[in-house]
Coordinates of C-alpha atoms in Angstrom, one line a residue:
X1 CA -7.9 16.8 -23.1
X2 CA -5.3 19.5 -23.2
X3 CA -3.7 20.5 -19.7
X4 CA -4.0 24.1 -20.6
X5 CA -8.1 23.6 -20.5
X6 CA -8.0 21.6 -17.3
X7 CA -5.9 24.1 -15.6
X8 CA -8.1 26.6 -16.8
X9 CA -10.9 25.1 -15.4
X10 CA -9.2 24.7 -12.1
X11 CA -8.5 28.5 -11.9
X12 CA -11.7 29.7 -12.6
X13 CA -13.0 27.7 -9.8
X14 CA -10.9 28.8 -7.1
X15 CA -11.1 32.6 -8.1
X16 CA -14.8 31.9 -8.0
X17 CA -14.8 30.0 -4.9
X18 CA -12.5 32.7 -3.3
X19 CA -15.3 35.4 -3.6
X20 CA -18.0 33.5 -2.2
X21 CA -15.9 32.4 0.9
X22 CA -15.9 36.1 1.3
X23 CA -19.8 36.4 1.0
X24 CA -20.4 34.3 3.4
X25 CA -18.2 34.5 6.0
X26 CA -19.5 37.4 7.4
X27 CA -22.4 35.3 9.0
X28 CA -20.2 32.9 10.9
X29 CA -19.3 35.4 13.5
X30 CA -23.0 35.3 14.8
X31 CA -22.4 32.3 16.8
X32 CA -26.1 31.2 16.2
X33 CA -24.7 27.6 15.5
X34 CA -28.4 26.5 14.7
X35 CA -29.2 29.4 12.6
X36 CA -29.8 28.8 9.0
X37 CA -27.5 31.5 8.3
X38 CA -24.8 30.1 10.0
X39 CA -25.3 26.9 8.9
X40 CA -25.3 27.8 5.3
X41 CA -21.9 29.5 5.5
X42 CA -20.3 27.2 7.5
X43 CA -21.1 24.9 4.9
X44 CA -20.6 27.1 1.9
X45 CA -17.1 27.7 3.3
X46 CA -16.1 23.9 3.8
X47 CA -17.0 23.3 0.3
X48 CA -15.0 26.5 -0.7
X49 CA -11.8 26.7 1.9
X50 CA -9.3 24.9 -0.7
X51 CA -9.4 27.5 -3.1
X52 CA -6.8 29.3 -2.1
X53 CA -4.2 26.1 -1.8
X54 CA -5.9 25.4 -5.2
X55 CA -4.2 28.9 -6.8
X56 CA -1.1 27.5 -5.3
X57 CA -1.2 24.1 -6.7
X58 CA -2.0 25.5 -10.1
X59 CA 1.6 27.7 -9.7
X60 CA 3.6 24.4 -8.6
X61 CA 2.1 22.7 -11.7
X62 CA 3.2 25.5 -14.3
X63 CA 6.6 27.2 -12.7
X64 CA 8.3 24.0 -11.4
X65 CA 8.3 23.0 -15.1
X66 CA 10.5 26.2 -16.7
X67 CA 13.5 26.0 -17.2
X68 CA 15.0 29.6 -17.0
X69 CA 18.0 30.5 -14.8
X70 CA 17.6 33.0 -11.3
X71 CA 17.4 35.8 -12.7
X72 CA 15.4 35.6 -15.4
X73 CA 13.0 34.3 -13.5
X74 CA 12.8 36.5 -10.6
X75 CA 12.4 39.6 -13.4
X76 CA 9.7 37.7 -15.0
X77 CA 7.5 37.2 -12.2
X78 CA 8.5 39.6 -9.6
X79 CA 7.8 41.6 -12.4
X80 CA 4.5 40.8 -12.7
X81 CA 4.2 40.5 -8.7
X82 CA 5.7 44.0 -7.3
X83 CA 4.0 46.6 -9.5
X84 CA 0.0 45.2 -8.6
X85 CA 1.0 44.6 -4.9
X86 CA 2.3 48.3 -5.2
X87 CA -0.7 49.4 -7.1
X88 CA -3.7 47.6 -5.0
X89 CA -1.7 48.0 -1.3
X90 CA -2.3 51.9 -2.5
X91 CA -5.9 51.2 -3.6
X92 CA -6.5 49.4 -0.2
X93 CA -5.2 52.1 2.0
X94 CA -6.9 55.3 0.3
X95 CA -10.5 52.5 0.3
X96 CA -9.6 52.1 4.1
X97 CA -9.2 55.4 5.3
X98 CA -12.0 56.6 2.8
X99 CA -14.4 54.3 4.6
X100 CA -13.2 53.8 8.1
X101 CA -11.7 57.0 9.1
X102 CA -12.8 60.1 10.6
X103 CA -9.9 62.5 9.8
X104 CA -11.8 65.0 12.0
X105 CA -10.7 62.5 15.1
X106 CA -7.6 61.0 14.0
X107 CA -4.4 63.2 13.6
X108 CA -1.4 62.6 11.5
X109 CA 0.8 60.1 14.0
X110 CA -2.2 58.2 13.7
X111 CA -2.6 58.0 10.2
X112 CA 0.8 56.7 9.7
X113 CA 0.3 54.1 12.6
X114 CA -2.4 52.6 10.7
X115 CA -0.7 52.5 7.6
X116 CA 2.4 51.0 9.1
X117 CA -0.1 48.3 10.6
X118 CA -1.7 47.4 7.5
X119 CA 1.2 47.8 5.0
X120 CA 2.8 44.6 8.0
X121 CA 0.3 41.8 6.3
X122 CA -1.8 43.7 4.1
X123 CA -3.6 46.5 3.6
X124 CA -6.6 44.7 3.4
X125 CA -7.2 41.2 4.8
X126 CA -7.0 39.0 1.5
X127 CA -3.8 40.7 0.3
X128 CA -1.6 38.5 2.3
X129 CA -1.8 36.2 -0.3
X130 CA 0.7 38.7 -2.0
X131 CA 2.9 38.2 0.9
X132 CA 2.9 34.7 0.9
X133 CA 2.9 34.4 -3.2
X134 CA 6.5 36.6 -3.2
X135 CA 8.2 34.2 -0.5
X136 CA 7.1 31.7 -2.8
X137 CA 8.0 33.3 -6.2
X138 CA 11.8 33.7 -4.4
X139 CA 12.3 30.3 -3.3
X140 CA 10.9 28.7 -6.9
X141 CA 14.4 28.4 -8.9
X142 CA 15.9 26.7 -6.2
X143 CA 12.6 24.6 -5.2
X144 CA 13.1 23.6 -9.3
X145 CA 16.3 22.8 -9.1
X146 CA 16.0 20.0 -6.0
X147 CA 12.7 18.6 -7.3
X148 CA 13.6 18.0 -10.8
X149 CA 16.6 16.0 -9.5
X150 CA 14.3 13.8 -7.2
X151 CA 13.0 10.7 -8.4
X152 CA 9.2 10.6 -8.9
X153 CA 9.0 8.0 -5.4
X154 CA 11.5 10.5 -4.0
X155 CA 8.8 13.4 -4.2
X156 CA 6.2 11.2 -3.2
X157 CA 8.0 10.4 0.3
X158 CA 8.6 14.3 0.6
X159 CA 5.3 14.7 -0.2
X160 CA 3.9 12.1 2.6
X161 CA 6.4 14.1 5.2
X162 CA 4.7 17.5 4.1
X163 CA 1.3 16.2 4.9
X164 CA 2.9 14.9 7.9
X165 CA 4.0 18.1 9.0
X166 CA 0.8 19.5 8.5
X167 CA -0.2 17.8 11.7
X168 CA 2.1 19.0 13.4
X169 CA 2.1 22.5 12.7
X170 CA -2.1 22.5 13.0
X171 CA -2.7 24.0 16.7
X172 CA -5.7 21.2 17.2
X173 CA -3.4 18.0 16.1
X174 CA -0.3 19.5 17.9
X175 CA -1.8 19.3 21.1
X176 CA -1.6 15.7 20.6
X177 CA 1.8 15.0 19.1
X178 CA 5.5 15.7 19.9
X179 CA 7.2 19.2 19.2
X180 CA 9.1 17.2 16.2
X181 CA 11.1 20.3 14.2
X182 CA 9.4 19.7 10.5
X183 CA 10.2 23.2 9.7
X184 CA 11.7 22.5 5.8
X185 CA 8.2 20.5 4.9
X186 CA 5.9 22.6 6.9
X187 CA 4.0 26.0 4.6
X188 CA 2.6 26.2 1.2
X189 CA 5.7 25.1 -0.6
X190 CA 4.1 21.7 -0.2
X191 CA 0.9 22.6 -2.7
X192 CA 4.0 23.7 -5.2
X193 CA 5.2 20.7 -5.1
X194 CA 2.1 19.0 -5.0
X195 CA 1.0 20.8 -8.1
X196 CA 4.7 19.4 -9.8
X197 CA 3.7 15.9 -8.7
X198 CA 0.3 16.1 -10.1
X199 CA 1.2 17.7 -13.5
X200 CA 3.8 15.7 -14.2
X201 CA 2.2 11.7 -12.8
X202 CA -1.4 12.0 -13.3
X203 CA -3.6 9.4 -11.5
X204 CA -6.3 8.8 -13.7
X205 CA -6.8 5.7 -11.6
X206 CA -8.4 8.1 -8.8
X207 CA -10.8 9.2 -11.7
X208 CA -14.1 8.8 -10.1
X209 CA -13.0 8.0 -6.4
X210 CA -11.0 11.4 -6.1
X211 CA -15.0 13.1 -5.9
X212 CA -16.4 11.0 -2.9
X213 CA -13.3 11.4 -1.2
X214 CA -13.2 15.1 -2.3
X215 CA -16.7 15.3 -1.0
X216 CA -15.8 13.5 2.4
X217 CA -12.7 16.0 3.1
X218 CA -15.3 18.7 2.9
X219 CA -18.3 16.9 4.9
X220 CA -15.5 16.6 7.7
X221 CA -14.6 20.7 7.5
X222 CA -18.4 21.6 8.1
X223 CA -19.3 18.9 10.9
X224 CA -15.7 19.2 12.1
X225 CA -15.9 23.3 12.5
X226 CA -20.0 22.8 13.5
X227 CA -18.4 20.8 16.6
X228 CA -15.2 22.6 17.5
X229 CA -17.7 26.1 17.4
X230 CA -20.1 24.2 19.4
X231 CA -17.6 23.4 22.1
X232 CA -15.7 26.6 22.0
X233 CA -19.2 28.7 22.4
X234 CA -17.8 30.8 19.6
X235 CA -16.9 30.2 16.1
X236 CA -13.6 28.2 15.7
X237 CA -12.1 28.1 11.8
X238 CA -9.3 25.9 13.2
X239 CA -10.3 23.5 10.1
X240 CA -10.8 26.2 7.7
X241 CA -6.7 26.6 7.8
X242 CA -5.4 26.5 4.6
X243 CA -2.4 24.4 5.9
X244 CA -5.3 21.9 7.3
X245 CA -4.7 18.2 6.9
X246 CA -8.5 18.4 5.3
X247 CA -7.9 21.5 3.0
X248 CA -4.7 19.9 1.5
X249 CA -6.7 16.8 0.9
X250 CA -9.7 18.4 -0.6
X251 CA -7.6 21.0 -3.2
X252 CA -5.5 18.0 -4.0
X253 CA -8.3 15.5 -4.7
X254 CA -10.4 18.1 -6.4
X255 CA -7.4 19.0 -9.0
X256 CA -7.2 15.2 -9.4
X257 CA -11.0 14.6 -10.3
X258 CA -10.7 17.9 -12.4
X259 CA -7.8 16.4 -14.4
X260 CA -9.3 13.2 -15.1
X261 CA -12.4 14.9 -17.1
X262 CA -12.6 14.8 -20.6
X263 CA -12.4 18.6 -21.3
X264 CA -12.5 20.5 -24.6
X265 CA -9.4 21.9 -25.7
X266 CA -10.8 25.4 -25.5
X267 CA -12.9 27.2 -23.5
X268 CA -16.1 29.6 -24.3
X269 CA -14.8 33.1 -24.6
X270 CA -16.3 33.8 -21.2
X271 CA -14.8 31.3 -19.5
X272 CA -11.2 32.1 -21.1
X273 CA -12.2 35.6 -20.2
X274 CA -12.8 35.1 -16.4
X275 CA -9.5 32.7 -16.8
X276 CA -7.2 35.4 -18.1
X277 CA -8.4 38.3 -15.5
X278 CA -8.4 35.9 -12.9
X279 CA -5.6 37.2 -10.9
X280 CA -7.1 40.9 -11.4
X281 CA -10.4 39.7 -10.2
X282 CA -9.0 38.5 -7.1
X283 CA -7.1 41.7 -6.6
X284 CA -10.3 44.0 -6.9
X285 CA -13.2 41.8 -5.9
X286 CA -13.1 43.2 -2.1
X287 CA -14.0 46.8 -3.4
X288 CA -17.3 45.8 -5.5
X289 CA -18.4 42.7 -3.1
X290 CA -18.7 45.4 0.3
X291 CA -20.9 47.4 -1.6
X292 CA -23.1 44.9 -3.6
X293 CA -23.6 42.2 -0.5
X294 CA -25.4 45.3 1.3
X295 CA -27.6 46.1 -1.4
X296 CA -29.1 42.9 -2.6
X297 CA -33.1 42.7 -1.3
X298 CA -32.5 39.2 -1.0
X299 CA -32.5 36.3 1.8
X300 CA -29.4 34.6 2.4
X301 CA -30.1 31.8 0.6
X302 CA -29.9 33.6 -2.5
X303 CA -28.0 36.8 -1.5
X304 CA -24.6 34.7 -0.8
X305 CA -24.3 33.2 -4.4
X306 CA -25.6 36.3 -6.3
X307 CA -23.4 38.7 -4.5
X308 CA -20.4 36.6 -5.4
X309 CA -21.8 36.1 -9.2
X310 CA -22.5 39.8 -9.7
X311 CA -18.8 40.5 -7.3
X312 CA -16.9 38.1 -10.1
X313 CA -18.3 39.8 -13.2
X314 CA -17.9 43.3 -12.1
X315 CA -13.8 42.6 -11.0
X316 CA -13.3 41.1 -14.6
X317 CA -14.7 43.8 -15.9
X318 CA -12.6 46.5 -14.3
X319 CA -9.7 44.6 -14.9
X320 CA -9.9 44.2 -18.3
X321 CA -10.7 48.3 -18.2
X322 CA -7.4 48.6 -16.5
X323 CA -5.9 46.6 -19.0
X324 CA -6.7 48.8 -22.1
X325 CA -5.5 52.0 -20.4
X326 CA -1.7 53.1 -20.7
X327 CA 0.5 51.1 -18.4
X328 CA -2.5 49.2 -16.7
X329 CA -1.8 46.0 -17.6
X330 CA 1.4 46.1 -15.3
X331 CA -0.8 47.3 -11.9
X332 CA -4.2 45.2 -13.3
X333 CA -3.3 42.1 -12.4

């Protein structure tokens, strides 16, 4: 099995799984606990919520690795970082006020308020991955440098502190536990690492128990949020947190069970083809998915899946058309 192909794999799911937590969200906010629709997202989203930490695992397991000094490696991915946040922060903004905004009410002060507001975490809502990716991008050398002069039980007992920490930091746990200052383990630097540890010590060992427990990480998301929603009397994602004790577990078993498989060492051209636009896709999926979700004559059951289907093959296919156009590949994605 060749790591390239699993990792492949691994990033086609999470891009895919990204998009339909986006098409289904949307029917959580009902608060119709008992609803099908409800019911069907919550679950759909505890099945899907590790996606994100997924993308981050993949980074730790492929950056930590280089070896290049500061510099270099801060214009090599900054590089490819800057000019698409640049591009798609525009993109957002001009889709915003296109679609939101009445200019006939809202006068030029205004306009720049809202920009200011959006430009803080994103002009729109899943771009703060961006932000979080470039704090991560600029702390990578040195994360390299201390990790590859840890032994491998050494990153295992930093590992157990980050997980640790997790509990801490999560608003429902720390209720229940001491103010204990795990600041340097706390955030997604932990899925880097995590992502190192994994590449580099498989546990093939896990093979076939990594799934049920996969499974049971997610089983404790849907009943855990159907619960907490219940008792709130309004929806409550408190276990949909990336930075969940459940989510770290579920992305982390799931890129175990993933590993394990016997792979080929290439994919189909269309799945090497969603893999290599992957990042693009993520970028522009927003933009097709609030028009086709709308559209689709369907019940939920069905419109969920095939909005996020038809959202994932349209966002590959404008980013590869941004690709073959003069200087697109550097604002594609």
């Amino acid at each position: 099995m060749a790591r390239s192909s699993y990792i492949s794999v691994l990033r086609i799911i999470a891009i895919f799984l990204i998009i339909l937590i986006h098409s289904s969200s949307g029917y959580l906010n009902s608060n119709d606990f008992d609803s099908f629709d409800w019911d069907y997202a919550n679950w759909i989203n505890s099945f899907s919520r590790f996606a994100v930490p997924l993308f981050v695992i993949i980074s730790g397991a492929l950056l930590l690795q280089r070896d290049e000094d500061t510099g270099t490696f801060y214009k090599k991915r900054l590089f490819k970082i800057i000019p698409p946040f640049v591009f798609w922060t525009i993109v957002y903004l001009i889709y915003y006020f296109i679609r939101y905004i009445d200019f006939e009410y809202v006068g030029f002060p205004q306009v720049i308020n809202i920009v200011l507001i959006r430009l803080k975490s994103g002009s729109n809502a899943h771009l703060w991955y961006l932000y979080m990716l470039i704090g991560l991008y600029l702390a990578i050398p040195f994360l390299r440098k201390m990790i590859r002069n840890c032994s491998k039980r050494e990153i295992e007992i930093f590992l157990c502190l980050w997980f640790a920490s997790l509990f801490f930091s999560n608003k429902w746990f720390n209720a229940y536990l001491p103010n204990f200052d795990l600041t340097f383990f706390t955030g997604y630097m932990g899925y880097l690492v995590l992502g190192y540890y994994l590449y580099n010590h498989p546990l093939p060992q896990l093979r076939w128990s990594s799934l049920p427990f996969f499974i049971g990480c997610c089983l404790i998301t849907g009943w855990g949020t159907y619960y907490l929603s219940v008792e709130k009397g309004e929806f409550d994602p408190t276990l949909y947190n990336y930075l969940s004790p459940n989510i770290a577990l579920s992305a982390g078993l799931l890129f175990v069970f993933i590993q394990c498989l016997k792979l080929p060492e290439r994919l189909s051209a269309f799945w090497e083809f969603i893999d290599i636009h992957s990042f693009g896709i993520y970028l522009s999926h927003i933009l097709f998915l609030n028009y086709i979700h709308p559209l689709l004559p369907l019940t939920t059951l069905w419109k969920i899946p095939t909005a996020a289907i038809l959202t994932l093959l349209a966002s590959a296919l404008l980013t590869y058309c941004l690709r073959k156009i003069p200087f697109g590949k550097y604002v594609s994605g």
